[in-house]
Structure formats: structure tokens, C-alpha cells
């Protein structure tokens, strides 16, 4: 994950913490204040949707999406877990969980965890379906959250401006731009900015790409009757999507659901990704 993305996520977490004390009364009287007043407890849906919208508004690389998971009673008993319904964010091949520390067995939130690396969130998402629990990707939803989101966005921006690490990152970008202007005066500002971004993206993603298992196929999955194409990798009995969803190779149904699940993979649509060589 890029350095500036990590700093932004951390600032948004701080904004959520401050909202418990600082949020104006006009928003405390709203129907969704009850989700935020005991942050991080009970706040995962609000926090994740607002963070995803913030990252989208900031122009972060990739399209942020929401991932819902629900561990049933059997899962909680067998795994000694307190996780029931929970919501996190996926951005550019990384899980983000701002409220994981609401559960007794976890002491901190997660800024970034690469998909398919067997981390805390990856383990949860693998085990929940084993006990017929539910996993579902969703779109960003700010229903009755516009006012709270606007406050959180402005508060996070203010935190960023006062953050020495953010200030240092901005200085480094400006210094790189000035050096590029001196070295290549014939380039436009757009070309210079694009070159800087490519270098930053490359440096930030090298380690994550090394750890991530490659996607070898593409196929069409249907979520709540809405089809979309995703990249896949194959295991002995399942197809696994790039966002961590798992589907049975025998039926195409999502793992943890019945044969007639609304969330499924069209097995006939699967095709191998062709090499560019």
C-alpha cells in the first residue's frame, strides 16, 4: 500500500475516534449516531462505508468496495471467536479494517493486509465459510450518513494537514517535482506528476505483489443478481476471487451457501488469462 494511503487511513481512524467527543449535536440526533457513539464497538458498517467513500473522494488508486462477513454460532463456538456480523474495506488488493479492535480477541485495527496472505482477516474470511457463514461484497452506501461523513472527511483532512509525516511526504513530492522541472524543463506538469506517481506506485506495491498468489483465470460472478467479471485462482475444490470470495468448483455456488445461492460463479464463463509474452 502506498505511503500516502496509509497515512490517510490512519487520519480517518483518528477522526472517528474524535467524533465520539466532538461530533456536533445536529448529527448526534440522527438515526445513525447510535453506531458511532461507542466506537469502535458496533461501528464497522458506518466506519467502513465512510472510509471507502473518503478514499474514493481522495482519488486513491483502485475502486474501494465493502466486504460483509457473518460468523454464525457454530463458527464462534468452534473458533472461540466473538465475531458475528462485521464489515471491512477492500482497496487495490488490500483488506482494511478500522474496527477490528472492537472484538475481545483483537487488540488493534488493521491499516492494510494483502489479500490471500493468510493474515488475520484472510484467516477469518477462510474460516467463516467453513461453518456455513456468510461473505458478501457490497457497494458503498452512505444512507443517512451524509452529514456525519462530511464532518469525518473534514476532520480527517485537518488531521492530515497537522501530521508531520504527511507534511514530510508532501515536501518530498514537491522536491521531486522541482528536481524533475530542472532536469526536464520541456515536460508539462501533468507528465511530471504522472512520472512521480508511477515511481511511488511501483515502490509501494513490490512487496505486496511478491506475497500475493497470482490470479490465473477470469470469470463472471453474480452478487445479488448483478453480474461482474473478476480474476480468479484455482484450488483443489474451489475458485477464489481476487477479493477473497470462494466458490465451489462443482456447482459455482458461494462457499457457505446453498446450491441456489444468489451469489455464484458462472462456471462456463471461466477462461484462462492469456500471457502477454
GROMACS .gro file of C-alpha atoms in nm:
model
  277
    1UNK     CA    1   0.000   0.000   0.000
    2UNK     CA    2   0.125   0.348  -0.085
    3UNK     CA    3   0.261   0.561   0.197
    4UNK     CA    4   0.008   0.841   0.150
    5UNK     CA    5  -0.281   0.591   0.154
    6UNK     CA    6  -0.166   0.450   0.486
    7UNK     CA    7  -0.139   0.799   0.635
    8UNK     CA    8  -0.488   0.887   0.510
    9UNK     CA    9  -0.640   0.573   0.662
   10UNK     CA   10  -0.474   0.643   0.996
   11UNK     CA   11  -0.605   1.001   0.991
   12UNK     CA   12  -0.958   0.878   0.921
   13UNK     CA   13  -0.938   0.638   1.214
   14UNK     CA   14  -0.836   0.931   1.435
   15UNK     CA   15  -1.130   1.132   1.301
   16UNK     CA   16  -1.366   0.850   1.400
   17UNK     CA   17  -1.218   0.843   1.750
   18UNK     CA   18  -1.257   1.220   1.785
   19UNK     CA   19  -1.616   1.209   1.657
   20UNK     CA   20  -1.725   1.035   1.977
   21UNK     CA   21  -1.637   1.354   2.169
   22UNK     CA   22  -1.652   1.629   1.906
   23UNK     CA   23  -1.937   1.548   1.668
   24UNK     CA   24  -2.189   1.838   1.671
   25UNK     CA   25  -2.531   1.785   1.829
   26UNK     CA   26  -2.706   1.815   1.494
   27UNK     CA   27  -2.552   1.481   1.393
   28UNK     CA   28  -2.592   1.317   1.733
   29UNK     CA   29  -2.966   1.347   1.695
   30UNK     CA   30  -2.958   1.145   1.373
   31UNK     CA   31  -3.059   0.781   1.345
   32UNK     CA   32  -2.704   0.652   1.293
   33UNK     CA   33  -2.531   0.822   1.586
   34UNK     CA   34  -2.601   0.507   1.789
   35UNK     CA   35  -2.348   0.322   1.569
   36UNK     CA   36  -2.072   0.573   1.633
   37UNK     CA   37  -2.114   0.672   1.997
   38UNK     CA   38  -1.933   0.362   2.130
   39UNK     CA   39  -1.665   0.348   1.859
   40UNK     CA   40  -1.517   0.109   1.764
   41UNK     CA   41  -1.789  -0.118   1.905
   42UNK     CA   42  -2.084  -0.152   1.669
   43UNK     CA   43  -1.934   0.095   1.421
   44UNK     CA   44  -1.799  -0.129   1.145
   45UNK     CA   45  -2.067  -0.056   0.884
   46UNK     CA   46  -2.055   0.321   0.935
   47UNK     CA   47  -1.675   0.336   0.959
   48UNK     CA   48  -1.608   0.115   0.656
   49UNK     CA   49  -1.856   0.285   0.424
   50UNK     CA   50  -1.735   0.632   0.523
   51UNK     CA   51  -1.369   0.531   0.484
   52UNK     CA   52  -1.434   0.377   0.143
   53UNK     CA   53  -1.606   0.695   0.026
   54UNK     CA   54  -1.319   0.905   0.166
   55UNK     CA   55  -1.058   0.702  -0.021
   56UNK     CA   56  -1.265   0.729  -0.337
   57UNK     CA   57  -1.303   1.107  -0.296
   58UNK     CA   58  -0.927   1.138  -0.242
   59UNK     CA   59  -0.867   0.970  -0.578
   60UNK     CA   60  -0.693   0.666  -0.436
   61UNK     CA   61  -0.578   0.402  -0.680
   62UNK     CA   62  -0.837   0.129  -0.734
   63UNK     CA   63  -1.208   0.120  -0.658
   64UNK     CA   64  -1.281   0.073  -0.285
   65UNK     CA   65  -1.555  -0.176  -0.203
   66UNK     CA   66  -1.723  -0.316   0.105
   67UNK     CA   67  -1.691  -0.674   0.230
   68UNK     CA   68  -1.950  -0.810   0.473
   69UNK     CA   69  -1.890  -1.126   0.677
   70UNK     CA   70  -2.112  -1.304   0.926
   71UNK     CA   71  -1.983  -1.575   1.155
   72UNK     CA   72  -2.260  -1.800   1.286
   73UNK     CA   73  -2.290  -1.956   1.630
   74UNK     CA   74  -2.108  -2.273   1.528
   75UNK     CA   75  -1.813  -2.071   1.399
   76UNK     CA   76  -1.794  -1.868   1.719
   77UNK     CA   77  -1.806  -2.177   1.940
   78UNK     CA   78  -1.555  -2.383   1.742
   79UNK     CA   79  -1.309  -2.099   1.685
   80UNK     CA   80  -1.361  -1.930   2.023
   81UNK     CA   81  -1.448  -1.611   1.835
   82UNK     CA   82  -1.667  -1.313   1.921
   83UNK     CA   83  -1.705  -1.206   1.556
   84UNK     CA   84  -2.066  -1.202   1.440
   85UNK     CA   85  -2.160  -0.957   1.163
   86UNK     CA   86  -1.863  -0.747   1.052
   87UNK     CA   87  -1.781  -0.506   0.768
   88UNK     CA   88  -1.440  -0.413   0.622
   89UNK     CA   89  -1.299  -0.234   0.315
   90UNK     CA   90  -1.111  -0.374   0.014
   91UNK     CA   91  -0.884  -0.140  -0.181
   92UNK     CA   92  -0.643  -0.237  -0.458
   93UNK     CA   93  -0.570  -0.588  -0.330
   94UNK     CA   94  -0.567  -0.498   0.042
   95UNK     CA   95  -0.808  -0.552   0.330
   96UNK     CA   96  -0.863  -0.254   0.564
   97UNK     CA   97  -1.038  -0.295   0.900
   98UNK     CA   98  -1.077   0.017   1.116
   99UNK     CA   99  -1.285  -0.154   1.387
  100UNK     CA  100  -1.132  -0.499   1.438
  101UNK     CA  101  -1.029  -0.399   1.789
  102UNK     CA  102  -1.394  -0.395   1.897
  103UNK     CA  103  -1.366  -0.774   1.936
  104UNK     CA  104  -1.213  -0.915   2.254
  105UNK     CA  105  -0.956  -1.133   2.076
  106UNK     CA  106  -0.804  -0.848   1.871
  107UNK     CA  107  -0.606  -0.561   2.019
  108UNK     CA  108  -0.567  -0.331   1.719
  109UNK     CA  109  -0.722  -0.226   1.392
  110UNK     CA  110  -0.566  -0.315   1.055
  111UNK     CA  111  -0.438  -0.045   0.821
  112UNK     CA  112  -0.364  -0.288   0.539
  113UNK     CA  113  -0.345  -0.663   0.488
  114UNK     CA  114  -0.270  -0.800   0.139
  115UNK     CA  115  -0.530  -1.042   0.007
  116UNK     CA  116  -0.451  -1.412   0.015
  117UNK     CA  117  -0.153  -1.384   0.250
  118UNK     CA  118  -0.307  -1.574   0.543
  119UNK     CA  119  -0.322  -1.273   0.776
  120UNK     CA  120  -0.580  -1.206   1.046
  121UNK     CA  121  -0.856  -1.102   0.807
  122UNK     CA  122  -0.767  -1.361   0.546
  123UNK     CA  123  -0.794  -1.630   0.813
  124UNK     CA  124  -1.135  -1.503   0.923
  125UNK     CA  125  -1.261  -1.498   0.566
  126UNK     CA  126  -1.136  -1.851   0.509
  127UNK     CA  127  -1.282  -1.999   0.828
  128UNK     CA  128  -1.626  -1.833   0.834
  129UNK     CA  129  -1.748  -2.014   0.518
  130UNK     CA  130  -1.622  -2.345   0.657
  131UNK     CA  131  -1.903  -2.320   0.912
  132UNK     CA  132  -2.160  -2.207   0.653
  133UNK     CA  133  -2.117  -1.841   0.746
  134UNK     CA  134  -2.190  -1.561   0.502
  135UNK     CA  135  -1.949  -1.345   0.299
  136UNK     CA  136  -2.070  -1.082   0.055
  137UNK     CA  137  -1.921  -0.788  -0.135
  138UNK     CA  138  -2.125  -0.469  -0.136
  139UNK     CA  139  -2.120  -0.124  -0.285
  140UNK     CA  140  -2.052   0.187  -0.078
  141UNK     CA  141  -2.370   0.300   0.097
  142UNK     CA  142  -2.393   0.634   0.283
  143UNK     CA  143  -2.763   0.607   0.362
  144UNK     CA  144  -2.841   0.866   0.633
  145UNK     CA  145  -2.467   0.927   0.671
  146UNK     CA  146  -2.406   1.231   0.452
  147UNK     CA  147  -2.374   1.476   0.741
  148UNK     CA  148  -2.156   1.251   0.955
  149UNK     CA  149  -1.942   1.164   0.653
  150UNK     CA  150  -1.885   1.531   0.565
  151UNK     CA  151  -1.774   1.600   0.923
  152UNK     CA  152  -1.540   1.298   0.927
  153UNK     CA  153  -1.392   1.393   0.589
  154UNK     CA  154  -1.317   1.749   0.700
  155UNK     CA  155  -1.178   1.632   1.035
  156UNK     CA  156  -0.951   1.377   0.866
  157UNK     CA  157  -0.825   1.644   0.624
  158UNK     CA  158  -0.743   1.871   0.919
  159UNK     CA  159  -0.558   1.589   1.095
  160UNK     CA  160  -0.356   1.525   0.779
  161UNK     CA  161  -0.250   1.888   0.746
  162UNK     CA  162  -0.115   1.883   1.102
  163UNK     CA  163   0.058   1.545   1.067
  164UNK     CA  164   0.440   1.580   1.042
  165UNK     CA  165   0.459   1.256   0.842
  166UNK     CA  166   0.207   1.388   0.588
  167UNK     CA  167   0.389   1.720   0.571
  168UNK     CA  168   0.715   1.535   0.507
  169UNK     CA  169   0.554   1.330   0.230
  170UNK     CA  170   0.417   1.646   0.065
  171UNK     CA  171   0.763   1.807   0.085
  172UNK     CA  172   0.922   1.503  -0.077
  173UNK     CA  173   0.671   1.516  -0.362
  174UNK     CA  174   0.733   1.887  -0.412
  175UNK     CA  175   1.111   1.835  -0.407
  176UNK     CA  176   1.078   1.557  -0.663
  177UNK     CA  177   0.866   1.784  -0.882
  178UNK     CA  178   1.119   2.068  -0.861
  179UNK     CA  179   1.403   1.831  -0.945
  180UNK     CA  180   1.208   1.700  -1.244
  181UNK     CA  181   1.143   2.053  -1.370
  182UNK     CA  182   1.516   2.132  -1.353
  183UNK     CA  183   1.616   1.808  -1.521
  184UNK     CA  184   1.341   1.805  -1.784
  185UNK     CA  185   1.217   2.162  -1.834
  186UNK     CA  186   1.037   2.062  -2.155
  187UNK     CA  187   0.794   1.832  -1.967
  188UNK     CA  188   0.448   1.953  -1.868
  189UNK     CA  189   0.326   1.948  -1.506
  190UNK     CA  190   0.096   1.660  -1.595
  191UNK     CA  191   0.382   1.450  -1.730
  192UNK     CA  192   0.596   1.523  -1.425
  193UNK     CA  193   0.318   1.438  -1.180
  194UNK     CA  194   0.243   1.117  -1.368
  195UNK     CA  195   0.607   1.012  -1.357
  196UNK     CA  196   0.623   1.072  -0.981
  197UNK     CA  197   0.305   0.873  -0.928
  198UNK     CA  198   0.433   0.577  -1.127
  199UNK     CA  199   0.751   0.566  -0.919
  200UNK     CA  200   0.555   0.586  -0.593
  201UNK     CA  201   0.311   0.317  -0.700
  202UNK     CA  202   0.589   0.084  -0.807
  203UNK     CA  203   0.784   0.115  -0.482
  204UNK     CA  204   0.475   0.068  -0.265
  205UNK     CA  205   0.343  -0.242  -0.439
  206UNK     CA  206   0.655  -0.452  -0.494
  207UNK     CA  207   0.646  -0.633  -0.159
  208UNK     CA  208   0.271  -0.690  -0.173
  209UNK     CA  209   0.294  -0.840  -0.520
  210UNK     CA  210   0.567  -1.079  -0.406
  211UNK     CA  211   0.341  -1.221  -0.133
  212UNK     CA  212   0.017  -1.231  -0.330
  213UNK     CA  213  -0.081  -1.555  -0.502
  214UNK     CA  214  -0.134  -1.494  -0.875
  215UNK     CA  215  -0.476  -1.488  -1.035
  216UNK     CA  216  -0.473  -1.726  -1.333
  217UNK     CA  217  -0.829  -1.709  -1.469
  218UNK     CA  218  -1.120  -1.470  -1.516
  219UNK     CA  219  -1.490  -1.546  -1.477
  220UNK     CA  220  -1.827  -1.387  -1.416
  221UNK     CA  221  -1.970  -1.386  -1.064
  222UNK     CA  222  -2.321  -1.278  -0.971
  223UNK     CA  223  -2.383  -1.095  -0.645
  224UNK     CA  224  -2.744  -1.019  -0.556
  225UNK     CA  225  -2.830  -1.090  -0.924
  226UNK     CA  226  -2.572  -0.840  -1.054
  227UNK     CA  227  -2.301  -0.997  -1.275
  228UNK     CA  228  -1.942  -0.873  -1.294
  229UNK     CA  229  -1.614  -1.014  -1.420
  230UNK     CA  230  -1.339  -1.088  -1.169
  231UNK     CA  231  -0.999  -1.251  -1.168
  232UNK     CA  232  -0.971  -1.597  -1.009
  233UNK     CA  233  -0.725  -1.856  -0.888
  234UNK     CA  234  -0.787  -2.227  -0.856
  235UNK     CA  235  -0.755  -2.457  -0.553
  236UNK     CA  236  -0.838  -2.826  -0.526
  237UNK     CA  237  -1.211  -2.775  -0.468
  238UNK     CA  238  -1.274  -2.401  -0.506
  239UNK     CA  239  -1.233  -2.094  -0.723
  240UNK     CA  240  -1.109  -1.793  -0.523
  241UNK     CA  241  -1.170  -1.437  -0.645
  242UNK     CA  242  -0.922  -1.151  -0.611
  243UNK     CA  243  -1.134  -1.003  -0.329
  244UNK     CA  244  -1.127  -1.332  -0.135
  245UNK     CA  245  -1.469  -1.476  -0.224
  246UNK     CA  246  -1.474  -1.854  -0.266
  247UNK     CA  247  -1.694  -2.063  -0.496
  248UNK     CA  248  -1.739  -2.439  -0.521
  249UNK     CA  249  -1.585  -2.590  -0.834
  250UNK     CA  250  -1.864  -2.847  -0.851
  251UNK     CA  251  -2.162  -2.608  -0.857
  252UNK     CA  252  -2.035  -2.249  -0.872
  253UNK     CA  253  -2.225  -2.163  -0.553
  254UNK     CA  254  -2.055  -1.938  -0.300
  255UNK     CA  255  -1.891  -2.136  -0.021
  256UNK     CA  256  -2.113  -2.117   0.286
  257UNK     CA  257  -2.437  -2.101   0.085
  258UNK     CA  258  -2.677  -2.342  -0.080
  259UNK     CA  259  -2.677  -2.458  -0.441
  260UNK     CA  260  -2.934  -2.192  -0.534
  261UNK     CA  261  -2.742  -1.905  -0.378
  262UNK     CA  262  -2.784  -1.561  -0.539
  263UNK     CA  263  -2.405  -1.524  -0.507
  264UNK     CA  264  -2.242  -1.763  -0.750
  265UNK     CA  265  -1.977  -1.811  -1.018
  266UNK     CA  266  -2.076  -1.894  -1.376
  267UNK     CA  267  -1.853  -2.195  -1.434
  268UNK     CA  268  -1.899  -2.175  -1.812
  269UNK     CA  269  -1.759  -1.822  -1.815
  270UNK     CA  270  -1.421  -1.919  -1.669
  271UNK     CA  271  -1.126  -1.878  -1.902
  272UNK     CA  272  -0.752  -1.873  -1.852
  273UNK     CA  273  -0.569  -1.541  -1.853
  274UNK     CA  274  -0.353  -1.531  -2.162
  275UNK     CA  275   0.015  -1.449  -2.118
  276UNK     CA  276   0.128  -1.118  -2.263
  277UNK     CA  277   0.456  -1.272  -2.381
   0.00000   0.00000   0.00000
